Short mmCIF file of C-alpha atoms and ligand atoms in Angstrom, two decimals:
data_model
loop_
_atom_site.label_atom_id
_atom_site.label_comp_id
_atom_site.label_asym_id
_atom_site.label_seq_id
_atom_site.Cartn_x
_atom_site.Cartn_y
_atom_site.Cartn_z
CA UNK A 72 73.46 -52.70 46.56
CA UNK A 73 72.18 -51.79 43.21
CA UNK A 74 74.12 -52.99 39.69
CA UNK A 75 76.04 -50.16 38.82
CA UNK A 76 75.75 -48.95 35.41
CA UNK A 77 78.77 -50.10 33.33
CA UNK A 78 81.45 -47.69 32.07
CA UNK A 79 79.82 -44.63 33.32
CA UNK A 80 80.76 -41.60 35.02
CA UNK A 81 79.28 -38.55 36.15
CA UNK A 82 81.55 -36.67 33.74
CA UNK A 83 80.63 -39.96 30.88
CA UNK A 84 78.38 -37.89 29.47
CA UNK A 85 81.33 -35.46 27.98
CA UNK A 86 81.77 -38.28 25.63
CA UNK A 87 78.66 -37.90 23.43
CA UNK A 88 76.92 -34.77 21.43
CA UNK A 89 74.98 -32.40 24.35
CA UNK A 90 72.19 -31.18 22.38
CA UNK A 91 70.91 -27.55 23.65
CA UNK A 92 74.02 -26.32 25.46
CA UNK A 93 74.39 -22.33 25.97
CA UNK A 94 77.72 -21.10 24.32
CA UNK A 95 79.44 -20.16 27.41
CA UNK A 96 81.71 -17.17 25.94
CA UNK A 97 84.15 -17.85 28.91
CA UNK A 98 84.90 -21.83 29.49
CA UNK A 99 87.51 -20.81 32.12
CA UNK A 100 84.51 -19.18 34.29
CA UNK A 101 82.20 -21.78 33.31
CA UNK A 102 84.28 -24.46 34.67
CA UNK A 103 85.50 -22.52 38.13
CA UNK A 104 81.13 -21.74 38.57
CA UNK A 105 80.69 -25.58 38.35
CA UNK A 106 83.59 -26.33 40.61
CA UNK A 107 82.12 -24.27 43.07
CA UNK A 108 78.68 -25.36 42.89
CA UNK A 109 80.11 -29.30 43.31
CA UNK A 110 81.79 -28.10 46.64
CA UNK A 111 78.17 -26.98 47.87
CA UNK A 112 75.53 -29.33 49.79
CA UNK A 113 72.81 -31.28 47.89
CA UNK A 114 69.72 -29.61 47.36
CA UNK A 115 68.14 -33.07 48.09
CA UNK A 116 69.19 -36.37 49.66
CA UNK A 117 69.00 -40.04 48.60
CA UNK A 118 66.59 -41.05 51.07
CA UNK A 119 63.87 -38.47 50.03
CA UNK A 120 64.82 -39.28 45.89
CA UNK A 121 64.23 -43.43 46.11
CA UNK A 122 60.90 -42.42 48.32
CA UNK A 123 59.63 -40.69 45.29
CA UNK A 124 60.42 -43.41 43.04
CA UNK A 125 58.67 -45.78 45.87
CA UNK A 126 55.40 -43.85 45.32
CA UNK A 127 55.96 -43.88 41.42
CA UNK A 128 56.01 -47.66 41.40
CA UNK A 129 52.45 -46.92 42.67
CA UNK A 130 51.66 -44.56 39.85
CA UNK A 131 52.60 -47.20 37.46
CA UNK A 132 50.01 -49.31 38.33
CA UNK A 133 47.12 -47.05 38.84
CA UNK A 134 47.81 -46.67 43.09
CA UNK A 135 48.64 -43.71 43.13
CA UNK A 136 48.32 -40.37 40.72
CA UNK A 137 51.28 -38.11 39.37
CA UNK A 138 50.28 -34.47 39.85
CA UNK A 139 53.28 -32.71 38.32
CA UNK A 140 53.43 -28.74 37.19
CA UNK A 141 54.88 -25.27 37.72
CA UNK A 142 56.03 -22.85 35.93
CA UNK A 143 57.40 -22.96 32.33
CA UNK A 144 60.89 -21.16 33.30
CA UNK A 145 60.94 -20.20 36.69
CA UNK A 146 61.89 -16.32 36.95
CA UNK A 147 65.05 -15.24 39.38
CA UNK A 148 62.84 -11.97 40.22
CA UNK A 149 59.66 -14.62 41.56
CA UNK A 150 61.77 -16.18 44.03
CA UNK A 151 60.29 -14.34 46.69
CA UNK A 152 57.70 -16.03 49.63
CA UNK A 153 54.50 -14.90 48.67
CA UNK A 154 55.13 -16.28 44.84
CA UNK A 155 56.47 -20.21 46.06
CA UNK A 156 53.43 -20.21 48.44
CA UNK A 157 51.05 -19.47 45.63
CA UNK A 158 52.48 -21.82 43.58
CA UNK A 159 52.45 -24.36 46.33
CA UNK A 160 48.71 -23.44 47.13
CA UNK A 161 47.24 -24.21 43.72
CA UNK A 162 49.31 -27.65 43.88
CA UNK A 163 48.30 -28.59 47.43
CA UNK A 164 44.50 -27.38 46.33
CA UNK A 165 44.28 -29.49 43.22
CA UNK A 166 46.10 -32.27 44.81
CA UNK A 167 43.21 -32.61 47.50
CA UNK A 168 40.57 -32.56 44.82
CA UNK A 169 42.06 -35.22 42.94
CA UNK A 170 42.51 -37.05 46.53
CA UNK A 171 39.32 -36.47 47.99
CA UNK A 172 36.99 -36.59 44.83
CA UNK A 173 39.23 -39.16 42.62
CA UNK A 174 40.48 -41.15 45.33
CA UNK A 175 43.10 -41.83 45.33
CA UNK A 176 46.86 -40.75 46.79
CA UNK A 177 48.50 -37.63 45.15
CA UNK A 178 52.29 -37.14 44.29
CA UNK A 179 52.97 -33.64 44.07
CA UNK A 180 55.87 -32.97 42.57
CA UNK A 181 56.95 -29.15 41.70
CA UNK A 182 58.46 -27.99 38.31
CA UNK A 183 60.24 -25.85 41.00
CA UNK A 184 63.18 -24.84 42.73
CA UNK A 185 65.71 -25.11 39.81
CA UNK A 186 63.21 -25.23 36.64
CA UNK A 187 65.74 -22.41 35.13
CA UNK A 188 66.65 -23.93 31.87
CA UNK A 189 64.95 -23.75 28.69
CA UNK A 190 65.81 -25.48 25.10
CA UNK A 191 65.12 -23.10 22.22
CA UNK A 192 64.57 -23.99 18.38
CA UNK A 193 66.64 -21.58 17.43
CA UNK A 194 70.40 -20.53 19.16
CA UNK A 195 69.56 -16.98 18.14
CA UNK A 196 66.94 -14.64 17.36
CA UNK A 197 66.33 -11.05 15.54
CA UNK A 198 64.95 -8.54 17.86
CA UNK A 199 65.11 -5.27 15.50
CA UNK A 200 67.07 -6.09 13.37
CA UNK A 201 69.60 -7.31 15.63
CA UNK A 202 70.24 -10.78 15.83
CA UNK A 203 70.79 -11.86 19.75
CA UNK A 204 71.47 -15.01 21.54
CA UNK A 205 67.91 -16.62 22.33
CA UNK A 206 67.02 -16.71 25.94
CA UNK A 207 67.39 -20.07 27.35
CA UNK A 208 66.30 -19.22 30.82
CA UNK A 209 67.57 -17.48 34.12
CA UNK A 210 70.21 -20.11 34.80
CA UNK A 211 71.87 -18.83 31.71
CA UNK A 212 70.67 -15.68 30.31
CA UNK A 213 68.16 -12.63 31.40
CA UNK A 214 64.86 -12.45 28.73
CA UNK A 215 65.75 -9.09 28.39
CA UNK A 216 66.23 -8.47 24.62
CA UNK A 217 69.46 -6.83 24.57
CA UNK A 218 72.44 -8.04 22.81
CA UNK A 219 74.27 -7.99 26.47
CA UNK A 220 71.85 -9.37 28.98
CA UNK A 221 71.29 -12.45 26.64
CA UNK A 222 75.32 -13.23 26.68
CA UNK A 223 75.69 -16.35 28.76
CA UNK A 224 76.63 -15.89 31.81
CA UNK A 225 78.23 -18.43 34.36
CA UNK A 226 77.38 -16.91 37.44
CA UNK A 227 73.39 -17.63 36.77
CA UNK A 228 74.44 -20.90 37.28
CA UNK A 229 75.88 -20.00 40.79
CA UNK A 230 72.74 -17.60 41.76
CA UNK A 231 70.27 -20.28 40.46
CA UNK A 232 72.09 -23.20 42.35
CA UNK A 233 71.41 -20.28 45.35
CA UNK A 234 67.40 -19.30 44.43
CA UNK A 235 66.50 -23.17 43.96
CA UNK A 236 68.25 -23.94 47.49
CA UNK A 237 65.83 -21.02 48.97
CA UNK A 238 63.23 -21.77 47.81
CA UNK A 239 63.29 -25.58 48.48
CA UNK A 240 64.00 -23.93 52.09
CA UNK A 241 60.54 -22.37 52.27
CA UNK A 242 58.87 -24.90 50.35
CA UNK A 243 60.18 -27.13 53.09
CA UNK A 244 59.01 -24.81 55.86
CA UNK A 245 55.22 -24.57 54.00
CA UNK A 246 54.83 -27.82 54.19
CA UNK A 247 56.40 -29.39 56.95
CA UNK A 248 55.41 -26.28 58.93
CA UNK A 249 51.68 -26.33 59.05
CA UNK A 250 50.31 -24.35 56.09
CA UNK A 251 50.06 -27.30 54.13
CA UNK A 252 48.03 -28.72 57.32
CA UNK A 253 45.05 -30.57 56.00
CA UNK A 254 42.74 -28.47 58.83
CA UNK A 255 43.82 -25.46 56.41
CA UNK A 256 42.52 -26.45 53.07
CA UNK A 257 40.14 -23.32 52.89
CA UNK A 258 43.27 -21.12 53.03
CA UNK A 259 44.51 -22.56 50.08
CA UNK A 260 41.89 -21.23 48.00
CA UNK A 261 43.03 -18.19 46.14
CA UNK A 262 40.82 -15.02 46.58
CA UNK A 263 40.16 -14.38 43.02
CA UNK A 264 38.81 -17.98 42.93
CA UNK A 265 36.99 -17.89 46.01
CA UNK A 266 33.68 -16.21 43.98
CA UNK A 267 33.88 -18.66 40.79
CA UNK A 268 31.53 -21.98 40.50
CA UNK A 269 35.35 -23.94 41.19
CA UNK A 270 36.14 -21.76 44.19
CA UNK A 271 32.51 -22.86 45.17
CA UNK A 272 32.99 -26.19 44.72
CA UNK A 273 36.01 -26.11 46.51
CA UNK A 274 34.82 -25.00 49.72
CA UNK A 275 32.09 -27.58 49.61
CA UNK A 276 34.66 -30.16 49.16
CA UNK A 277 37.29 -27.96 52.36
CA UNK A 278 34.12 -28.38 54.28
CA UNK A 279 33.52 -32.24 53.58
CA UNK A 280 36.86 -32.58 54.69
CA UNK A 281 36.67 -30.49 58.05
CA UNK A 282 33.52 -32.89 59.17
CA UNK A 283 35.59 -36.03 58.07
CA UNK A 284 38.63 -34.70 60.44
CA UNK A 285 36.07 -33.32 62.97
CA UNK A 286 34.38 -36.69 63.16
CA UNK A 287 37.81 -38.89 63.68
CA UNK A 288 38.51 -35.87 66.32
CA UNK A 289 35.29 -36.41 68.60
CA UNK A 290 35.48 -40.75 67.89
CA UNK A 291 38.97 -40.56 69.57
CA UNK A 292 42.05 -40.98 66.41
CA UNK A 293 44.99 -38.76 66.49
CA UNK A 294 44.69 -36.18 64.12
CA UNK A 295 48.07 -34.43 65.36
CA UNK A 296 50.22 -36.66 63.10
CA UNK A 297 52.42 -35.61 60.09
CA UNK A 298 49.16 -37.38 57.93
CA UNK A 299 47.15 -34.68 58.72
CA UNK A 300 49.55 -32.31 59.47
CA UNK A 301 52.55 -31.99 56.66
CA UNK A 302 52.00 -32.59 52.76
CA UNK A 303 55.12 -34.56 50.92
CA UNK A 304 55.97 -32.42 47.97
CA UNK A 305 58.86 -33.50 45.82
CA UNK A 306 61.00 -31.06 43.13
CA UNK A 307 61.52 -31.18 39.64
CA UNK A 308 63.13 -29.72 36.42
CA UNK A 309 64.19 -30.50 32.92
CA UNK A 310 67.80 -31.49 33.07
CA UNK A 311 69.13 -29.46 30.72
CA UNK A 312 72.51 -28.03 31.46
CA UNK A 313 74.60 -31.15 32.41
CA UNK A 314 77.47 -29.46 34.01
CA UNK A 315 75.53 -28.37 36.46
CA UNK A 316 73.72 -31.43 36.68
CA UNK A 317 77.50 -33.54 36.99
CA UNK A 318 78.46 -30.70 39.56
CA UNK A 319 75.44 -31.97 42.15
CA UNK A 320 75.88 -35.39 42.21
CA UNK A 321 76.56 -37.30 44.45
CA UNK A 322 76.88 -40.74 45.54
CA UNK A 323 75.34 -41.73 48.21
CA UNK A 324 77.21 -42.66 51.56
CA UNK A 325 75.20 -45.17 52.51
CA UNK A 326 74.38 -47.28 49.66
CA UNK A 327 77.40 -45.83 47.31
CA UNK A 328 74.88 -45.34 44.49
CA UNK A 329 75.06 -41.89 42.68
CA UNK A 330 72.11 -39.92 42.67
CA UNK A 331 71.29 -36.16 41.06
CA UNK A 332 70.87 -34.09 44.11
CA UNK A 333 69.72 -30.98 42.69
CA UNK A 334 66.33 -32.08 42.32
CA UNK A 335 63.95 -35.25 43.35
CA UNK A 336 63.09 -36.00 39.83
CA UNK A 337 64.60 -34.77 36.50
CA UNK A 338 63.20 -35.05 33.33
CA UNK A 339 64.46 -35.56 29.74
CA UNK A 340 62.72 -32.69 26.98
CA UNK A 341 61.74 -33.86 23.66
CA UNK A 342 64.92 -32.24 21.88
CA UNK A 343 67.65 -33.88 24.10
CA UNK A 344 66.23 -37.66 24.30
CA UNK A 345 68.96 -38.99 21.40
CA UNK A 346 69.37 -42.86 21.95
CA UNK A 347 73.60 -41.97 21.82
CA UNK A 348 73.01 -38.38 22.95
CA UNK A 349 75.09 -36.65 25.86
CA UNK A 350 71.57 -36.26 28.26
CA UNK A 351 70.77 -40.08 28.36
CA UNK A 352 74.65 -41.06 28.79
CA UNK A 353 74.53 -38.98 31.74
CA UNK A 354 71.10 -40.18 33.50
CA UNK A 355 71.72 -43.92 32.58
CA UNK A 356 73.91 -43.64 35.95
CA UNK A 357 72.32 -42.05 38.45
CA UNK A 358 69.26 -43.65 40.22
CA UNK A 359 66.44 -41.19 40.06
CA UNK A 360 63.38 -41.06 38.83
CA UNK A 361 63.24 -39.78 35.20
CA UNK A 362 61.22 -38.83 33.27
CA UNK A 363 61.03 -38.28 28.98
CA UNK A 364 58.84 -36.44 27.16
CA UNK A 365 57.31 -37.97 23.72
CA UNK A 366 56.08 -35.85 21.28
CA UNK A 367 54.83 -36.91 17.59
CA UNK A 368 58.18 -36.48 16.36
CA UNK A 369 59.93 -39.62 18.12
CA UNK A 370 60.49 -43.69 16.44
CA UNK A 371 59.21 -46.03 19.01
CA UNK A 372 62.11 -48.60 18.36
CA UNK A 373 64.30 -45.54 19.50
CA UNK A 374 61.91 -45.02 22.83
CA UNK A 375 62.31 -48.27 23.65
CA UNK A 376 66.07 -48.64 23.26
CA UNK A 377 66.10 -45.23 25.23
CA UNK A 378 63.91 -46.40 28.16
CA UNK A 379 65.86 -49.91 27.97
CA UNK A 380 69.45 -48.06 28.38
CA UNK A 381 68.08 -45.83 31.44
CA UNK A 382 66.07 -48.56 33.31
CA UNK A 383 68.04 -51.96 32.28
CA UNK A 384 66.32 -53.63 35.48
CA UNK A 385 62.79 -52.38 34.02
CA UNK A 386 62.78 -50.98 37.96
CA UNK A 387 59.03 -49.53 38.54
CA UNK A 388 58.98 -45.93 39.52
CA UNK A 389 61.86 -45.02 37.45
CA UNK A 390 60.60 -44.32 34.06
CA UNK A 391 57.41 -41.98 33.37
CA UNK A 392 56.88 -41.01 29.99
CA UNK A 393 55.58 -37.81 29.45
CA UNK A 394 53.40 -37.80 26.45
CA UNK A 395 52.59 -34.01 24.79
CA UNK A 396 51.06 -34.61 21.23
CA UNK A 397 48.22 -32.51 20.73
CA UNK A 398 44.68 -32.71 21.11
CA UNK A 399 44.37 -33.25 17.42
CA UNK A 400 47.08 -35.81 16.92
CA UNK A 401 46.82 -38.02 20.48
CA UNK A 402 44.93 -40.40 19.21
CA UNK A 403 47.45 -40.82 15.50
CA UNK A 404 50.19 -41.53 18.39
CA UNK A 405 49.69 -42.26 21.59
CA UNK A 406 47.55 -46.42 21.05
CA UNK A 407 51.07 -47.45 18.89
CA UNK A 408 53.05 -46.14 21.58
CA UNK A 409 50.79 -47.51 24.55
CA UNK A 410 50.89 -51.23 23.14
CA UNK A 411 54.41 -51.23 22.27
CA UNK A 412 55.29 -50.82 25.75
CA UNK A 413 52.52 -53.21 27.27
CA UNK A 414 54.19 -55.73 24.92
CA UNK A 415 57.59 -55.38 25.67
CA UNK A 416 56.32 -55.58 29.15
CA UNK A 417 58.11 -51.73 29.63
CA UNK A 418 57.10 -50.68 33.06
CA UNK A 419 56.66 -46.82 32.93
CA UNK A 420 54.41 -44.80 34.67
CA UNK A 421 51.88 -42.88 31.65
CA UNK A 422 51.90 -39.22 32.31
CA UNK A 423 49.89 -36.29 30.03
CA UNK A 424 51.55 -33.10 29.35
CA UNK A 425 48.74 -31.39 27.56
CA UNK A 426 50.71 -28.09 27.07
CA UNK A 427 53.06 -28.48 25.02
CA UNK A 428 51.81 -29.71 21.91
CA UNK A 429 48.70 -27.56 22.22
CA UNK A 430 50.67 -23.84 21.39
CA UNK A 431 49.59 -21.31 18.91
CA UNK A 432 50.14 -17.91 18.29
CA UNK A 433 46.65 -15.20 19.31
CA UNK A 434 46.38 -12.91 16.60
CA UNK A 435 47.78 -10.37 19.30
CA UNK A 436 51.24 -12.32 19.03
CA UNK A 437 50.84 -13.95 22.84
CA UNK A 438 52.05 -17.58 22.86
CA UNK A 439 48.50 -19.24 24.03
CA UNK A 440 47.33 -22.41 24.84
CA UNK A 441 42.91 -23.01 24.72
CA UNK A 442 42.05 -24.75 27.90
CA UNK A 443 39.60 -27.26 25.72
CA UNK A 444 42.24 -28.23 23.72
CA UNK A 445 43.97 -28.66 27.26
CA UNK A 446 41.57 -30.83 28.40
CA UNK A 447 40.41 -32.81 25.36
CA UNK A 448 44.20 -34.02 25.00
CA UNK A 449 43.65 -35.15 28.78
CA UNK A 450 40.51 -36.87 28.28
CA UNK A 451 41.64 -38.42 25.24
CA UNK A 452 44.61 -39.96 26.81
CA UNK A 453 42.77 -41.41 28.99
CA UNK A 454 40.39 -42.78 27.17
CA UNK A 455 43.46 -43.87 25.29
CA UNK A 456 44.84 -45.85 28.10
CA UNK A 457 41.80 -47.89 29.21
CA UNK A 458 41.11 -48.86 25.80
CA UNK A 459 44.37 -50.58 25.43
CA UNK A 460 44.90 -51.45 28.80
CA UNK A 461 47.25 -49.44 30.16
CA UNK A 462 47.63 -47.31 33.39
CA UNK A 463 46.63 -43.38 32.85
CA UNK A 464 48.95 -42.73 36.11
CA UNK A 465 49.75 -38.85 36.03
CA UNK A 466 49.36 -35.17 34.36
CA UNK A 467 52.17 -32.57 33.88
CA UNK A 468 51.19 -28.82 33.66
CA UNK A 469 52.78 -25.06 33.34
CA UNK A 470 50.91 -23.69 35.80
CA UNK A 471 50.96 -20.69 38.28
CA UNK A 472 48.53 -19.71 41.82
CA UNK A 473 48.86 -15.61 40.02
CA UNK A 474 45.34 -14.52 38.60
CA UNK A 475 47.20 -14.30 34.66
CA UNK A 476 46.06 -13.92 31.73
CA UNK A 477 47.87 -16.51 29.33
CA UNK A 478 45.89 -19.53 28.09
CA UNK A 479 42.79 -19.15 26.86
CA UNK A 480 39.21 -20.42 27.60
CA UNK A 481 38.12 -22.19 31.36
CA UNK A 482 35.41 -20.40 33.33
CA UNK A 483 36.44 -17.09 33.08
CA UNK A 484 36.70 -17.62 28.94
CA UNK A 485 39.79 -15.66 28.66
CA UNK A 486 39.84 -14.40 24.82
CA UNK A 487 42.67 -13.55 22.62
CA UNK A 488 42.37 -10.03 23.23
CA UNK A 489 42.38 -10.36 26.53
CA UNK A 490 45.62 -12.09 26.68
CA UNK A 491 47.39 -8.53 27.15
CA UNK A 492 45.76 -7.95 30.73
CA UNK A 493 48.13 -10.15 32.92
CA UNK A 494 50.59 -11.37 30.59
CA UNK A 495 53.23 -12.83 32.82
CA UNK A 496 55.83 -15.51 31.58
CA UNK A 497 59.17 -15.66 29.84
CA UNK A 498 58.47 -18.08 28.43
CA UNK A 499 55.44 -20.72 27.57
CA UNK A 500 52.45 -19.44 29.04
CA UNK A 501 50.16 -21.01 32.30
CA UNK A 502 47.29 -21.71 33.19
CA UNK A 503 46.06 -19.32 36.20
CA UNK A 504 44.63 -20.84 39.43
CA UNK A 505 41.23 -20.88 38.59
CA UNK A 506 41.92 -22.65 35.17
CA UNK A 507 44.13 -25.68 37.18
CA UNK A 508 41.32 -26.18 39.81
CA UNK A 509 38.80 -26.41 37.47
CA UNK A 510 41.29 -29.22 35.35
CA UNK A 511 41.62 -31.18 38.55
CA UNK A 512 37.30 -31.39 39.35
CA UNK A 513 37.28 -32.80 35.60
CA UNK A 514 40.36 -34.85 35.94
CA UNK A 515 39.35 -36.42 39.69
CA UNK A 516 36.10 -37.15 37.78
CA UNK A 517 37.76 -39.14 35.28
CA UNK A 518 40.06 -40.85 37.93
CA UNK A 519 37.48 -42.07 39.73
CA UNK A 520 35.32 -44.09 37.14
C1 PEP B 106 58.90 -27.98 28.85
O1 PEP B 106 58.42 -28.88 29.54
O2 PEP B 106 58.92 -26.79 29.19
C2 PEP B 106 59.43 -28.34 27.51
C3 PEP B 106 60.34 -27.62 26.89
O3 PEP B 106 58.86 -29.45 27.03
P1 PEP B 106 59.20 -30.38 25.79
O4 PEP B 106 60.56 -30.95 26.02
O5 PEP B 106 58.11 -31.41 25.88
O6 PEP B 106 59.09 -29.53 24.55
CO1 CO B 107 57.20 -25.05 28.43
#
C-alpha cells in the first residue's frame, strides 16, 4: 500500500488561500450542489487512473509520447454526439500519425469531459459600460455578457458533473465500440481535410496501414483483438474548482488510496501552482497523475519544492510539466529549467503547450494564435531537450475536429481578417483539424530522428 500523505484530507485544502475561486453568491446552495455531486458515482475508477500513470512512466523516458488537447473551455451546448466524435477523430487521427510515422506508442488523453473551468485575470469585466462578473466557464457561469447569466451559479456544477459523465459515456462507446477500430482510420479523416496536401498524406499513411493489417490477416495473426480493435483514451481538465474536485474523490476500496475520480489526469494552471496554495494542498493527496503548467513567470526553487511536495517518492508517471513560454522566450527559460530538474534527478515527464504563451490580439479584436509561432515553440523545445539531455515526452493543444476559423496560418493560411468566418470558442481559440494534422506530420517527424 502506498505512504499516505501526512496530515491531509480531501477537505485539507480548506486550510490554505484557493486562488481563482467563483464568488458563489449563495454558499448554502453551493455546499448542498457539492453534497450531491459526492453522493454520485465516479466518473473514473482507480484501476483505469494508475494505468495512465503506468504509460506516463513511459513518457518520461522517451517510450512512449503524451498527445494531450481539446478544447479551451468545453461548451454545455457542444455536448452533443456528433461534436465528442469530432473531437475524438482529430485525436485518434493525429495519434496514428505520430504512431505510425514517429514510432512510437501514443497516450491520448482528452482535455474533455469536464474541461468546464476557466481562471480569468481579472474577477470582472466592463461590457458597456457595465461592469459584470468575468466568465469563468460553463461549470460556473454562461459567456453570455449579461449582468445575470454571468452570476455564479451552483447548479452548473451539478449539470457539468452530468455533461462530463455523458460524454465520457460516448467517448467510451467510440472507442471501445469499434469506431476507433484501427481498420477505420480513413473514416477519421474529416471531409474538409480530405482535399488538402495533409488529408493526402493521410490517406497514404490509412492505406500503409490497411496493407500492414491485411498482410498479418492473410500470414495467419489475430487481428480481432482489442489492439486492433479499441483505442485507450484517457480524460483530462484543469482542476480548478476544488469543491467539486473534494466532492469526487474517492478512496479506493481496494488499495484504500484516494484518488480524483472526476477525471484520469488533472492538471495544475499557471495561476493556481502557489508552493502553500489551496490547489497543491489538495493534489499532494490523491494519487493521480498531475500535471503543472510553467510559464516565464515561475522561480525554479519554487517548482521544485512544488513538484517535491506532490511527488515525495519522485514516482515516474506522476509529474508532467507543462511548459507554455512562447516561441520568442523558450529558449530564455526552458535550458535553466530542463537542467535543474536533470540535476535534482526530478523525474517528470516534459510536455509543450505551445498555446498559451503564443496569444495576441488580430487587429479585428479575435484572440489568435499563428500556427508558426505554434510550431517554432514545439521545435524549439525540442531541440531544447536533446541539447541538454532531457526527454521531449509529450505536447498539449486547444484543439477542435470543427473546420474554424481561430488561429492563424497552417495550410489553409488563415489571415486576420479571416478570423470572423468560423469564429467559435468562449474562450482561447483552436486550432481546426486540418491545422492539428498537419502539427502531428511535423511533430512525428521530429519524434522519430
Ligand atoms: C489552459 O490550459 O487553458 C490555461 C488556462 O493554461 P495556463 O494555466 O497555462 O494559462
Ligand atoms: Co486556454
Amino acid at each position: 500500500m502506498t505512504q499516505h500523505a501526512k496530515d491531509w484530507s480531501k477537505s485539507s485544502w480548506l486550510n490554505f488561500p484557493a486562488l481563482q475561486q467563483p464568488n458563489w453568491p449563495d454558499l448554502d446552495e453551493h455546499r448542498a450542489v457539492l453534497q450531491s455531486i459526492s453522493q454520485l458515482p465516479p466518473l473514473v475508477f482507480a484501476g483505469e487512473i494508475r494505468n495512465l500513470k503506468k504509460k506516463l512512466a513511459q513518457a518520461a523516458t522517451g517510450d512512449a509520447f503524451l498527445l494531450q488537447g481539446g478544447d479551451c473551455a468545453e461548451d454545455f451546448q457542444h455536448c452533443t454526439a456528433p461534436s465528442i466524435r469530432e473531437s475524438l477523430k482529430v485525436i485518434l487521427q493525429m495519434a496514428i500519425v505520430l504512431t505510425y510515422a514517429g514510432g512510437k506508442p501514443v497516450i491520448k488523453v482528452g482535455r474533455i469531459a469536464g474541461q468546464y473551468a476557466k481562471p480569468r485575470s481579472a474577477d470582472t469585466e466592463i461590457v458597456n459600460g457595465i461592469e459584470i462578473p468575468s466568465y469563468r466557464g460553463d461549470m460556473v457561469n454562461s459567456p453570455e455578457a449579461r449582468l445575470e447569466e454571468r452570476r455564479p451559479d451552483p447548479q452548473r456544477l451539478l449539470k457539468g458533473y452530468f455533461l462530463a459523465a455523458a460524454t465520457m459515456n460516448i467517448m467510451r462507446a467510440f472507442t471501445r465500440g469499434g469506431y476507433a477500430a484501427l481498420h477505420r482510420v480513413d473514416a477519421w479523416n474529416q471531409e474538409f481535410v480530405k482535399s488538402t496536401p495533409m488529408g493526402q498524406s493521410y490517406e497514404r499513411l490509412g492505406k500503409h496501414i490497411a496493407d500492414a493489417i491485411n498482410f498479418m490477416q492473410v500470414v495467419g495473426i489475430d487481428t480481432d483483438t482489442p489492439q486492433f480493435n479499441q483505442a485507450e483514451f484517457f480524460t483530462s481538465h484543469e482542476a480548478l474548482l476544488l469543491g467539486y474536485e473534494e466532492a469526487l474523490t474517492r478512496q479506493d476500496s481496494t488499495t484504500g488510496d484516494w484518488y480524483d475520480c472526476s477525471a484520469h489526469m488533472l492538471w495544475i494552471g499557471d495561476r493556481t501552482r502557489q508552493l502553500d496554495g489551496a490547489h497543491v494542498e489538495f493534489f499532494r493527496g490523491v494519487l493521480n497523475p498531475l500535471g503543472m503548467k510553467v510559464g516565464p513567470k515561475h522561480d525554479i526553487d519554487e517548482i521544485k519544492r512544488i513538484i517535491t511536495r506532490l511527488n515525495p517518492d519522485n514516482e515516474a508517471g506522476r509529474m508532467t510539466l507543462i511548459t507554455r513560454f512562447g516561441a520568442d522566450k523558450v529558449a530564455q527559460y526552458l535550458p535553466q529549467l530542463a537542467q535543474e530538474m536533470k540535476k535534482e534527478g526530478l523525474q517528470v515527464v516534459w510536455s509543450c503547450d505551445p498555446m498559451h504563451g503564443n496569444t495576441y490580439t488580430a487587429e479585428t479584436g479575435h484572440k489568435t494564435r499563428n500556427f508558426s509561432y505554434i510550431l517554432q515553440e514545439i521545435r524549439s523545445f525540442f531541440e531544447i531537450h536533446w541539447a541538454e539531455g532531457t526527454v521531449p515526452g509529450g505536447v498539449h493543444f486547444e484543439l477542435t475536429g470543427e473546420n474554424v476559423t481561430e488561429c492563424t496560418g497552417g495550410g489553409r493560411n488563415i489571415l486576420d481578417e479571416h478570423l470572423q468566418r468560423n469564429y467559435q470558442t468562449n474562450c482561447d481559440p483552436r486550432l481546426n483539424a486540418e491545422q492539428s494534422l498537419e502539427l502531428a506530420f511535423q511533430i512525428a517527424e521530429m519524434i522519430r530522428s
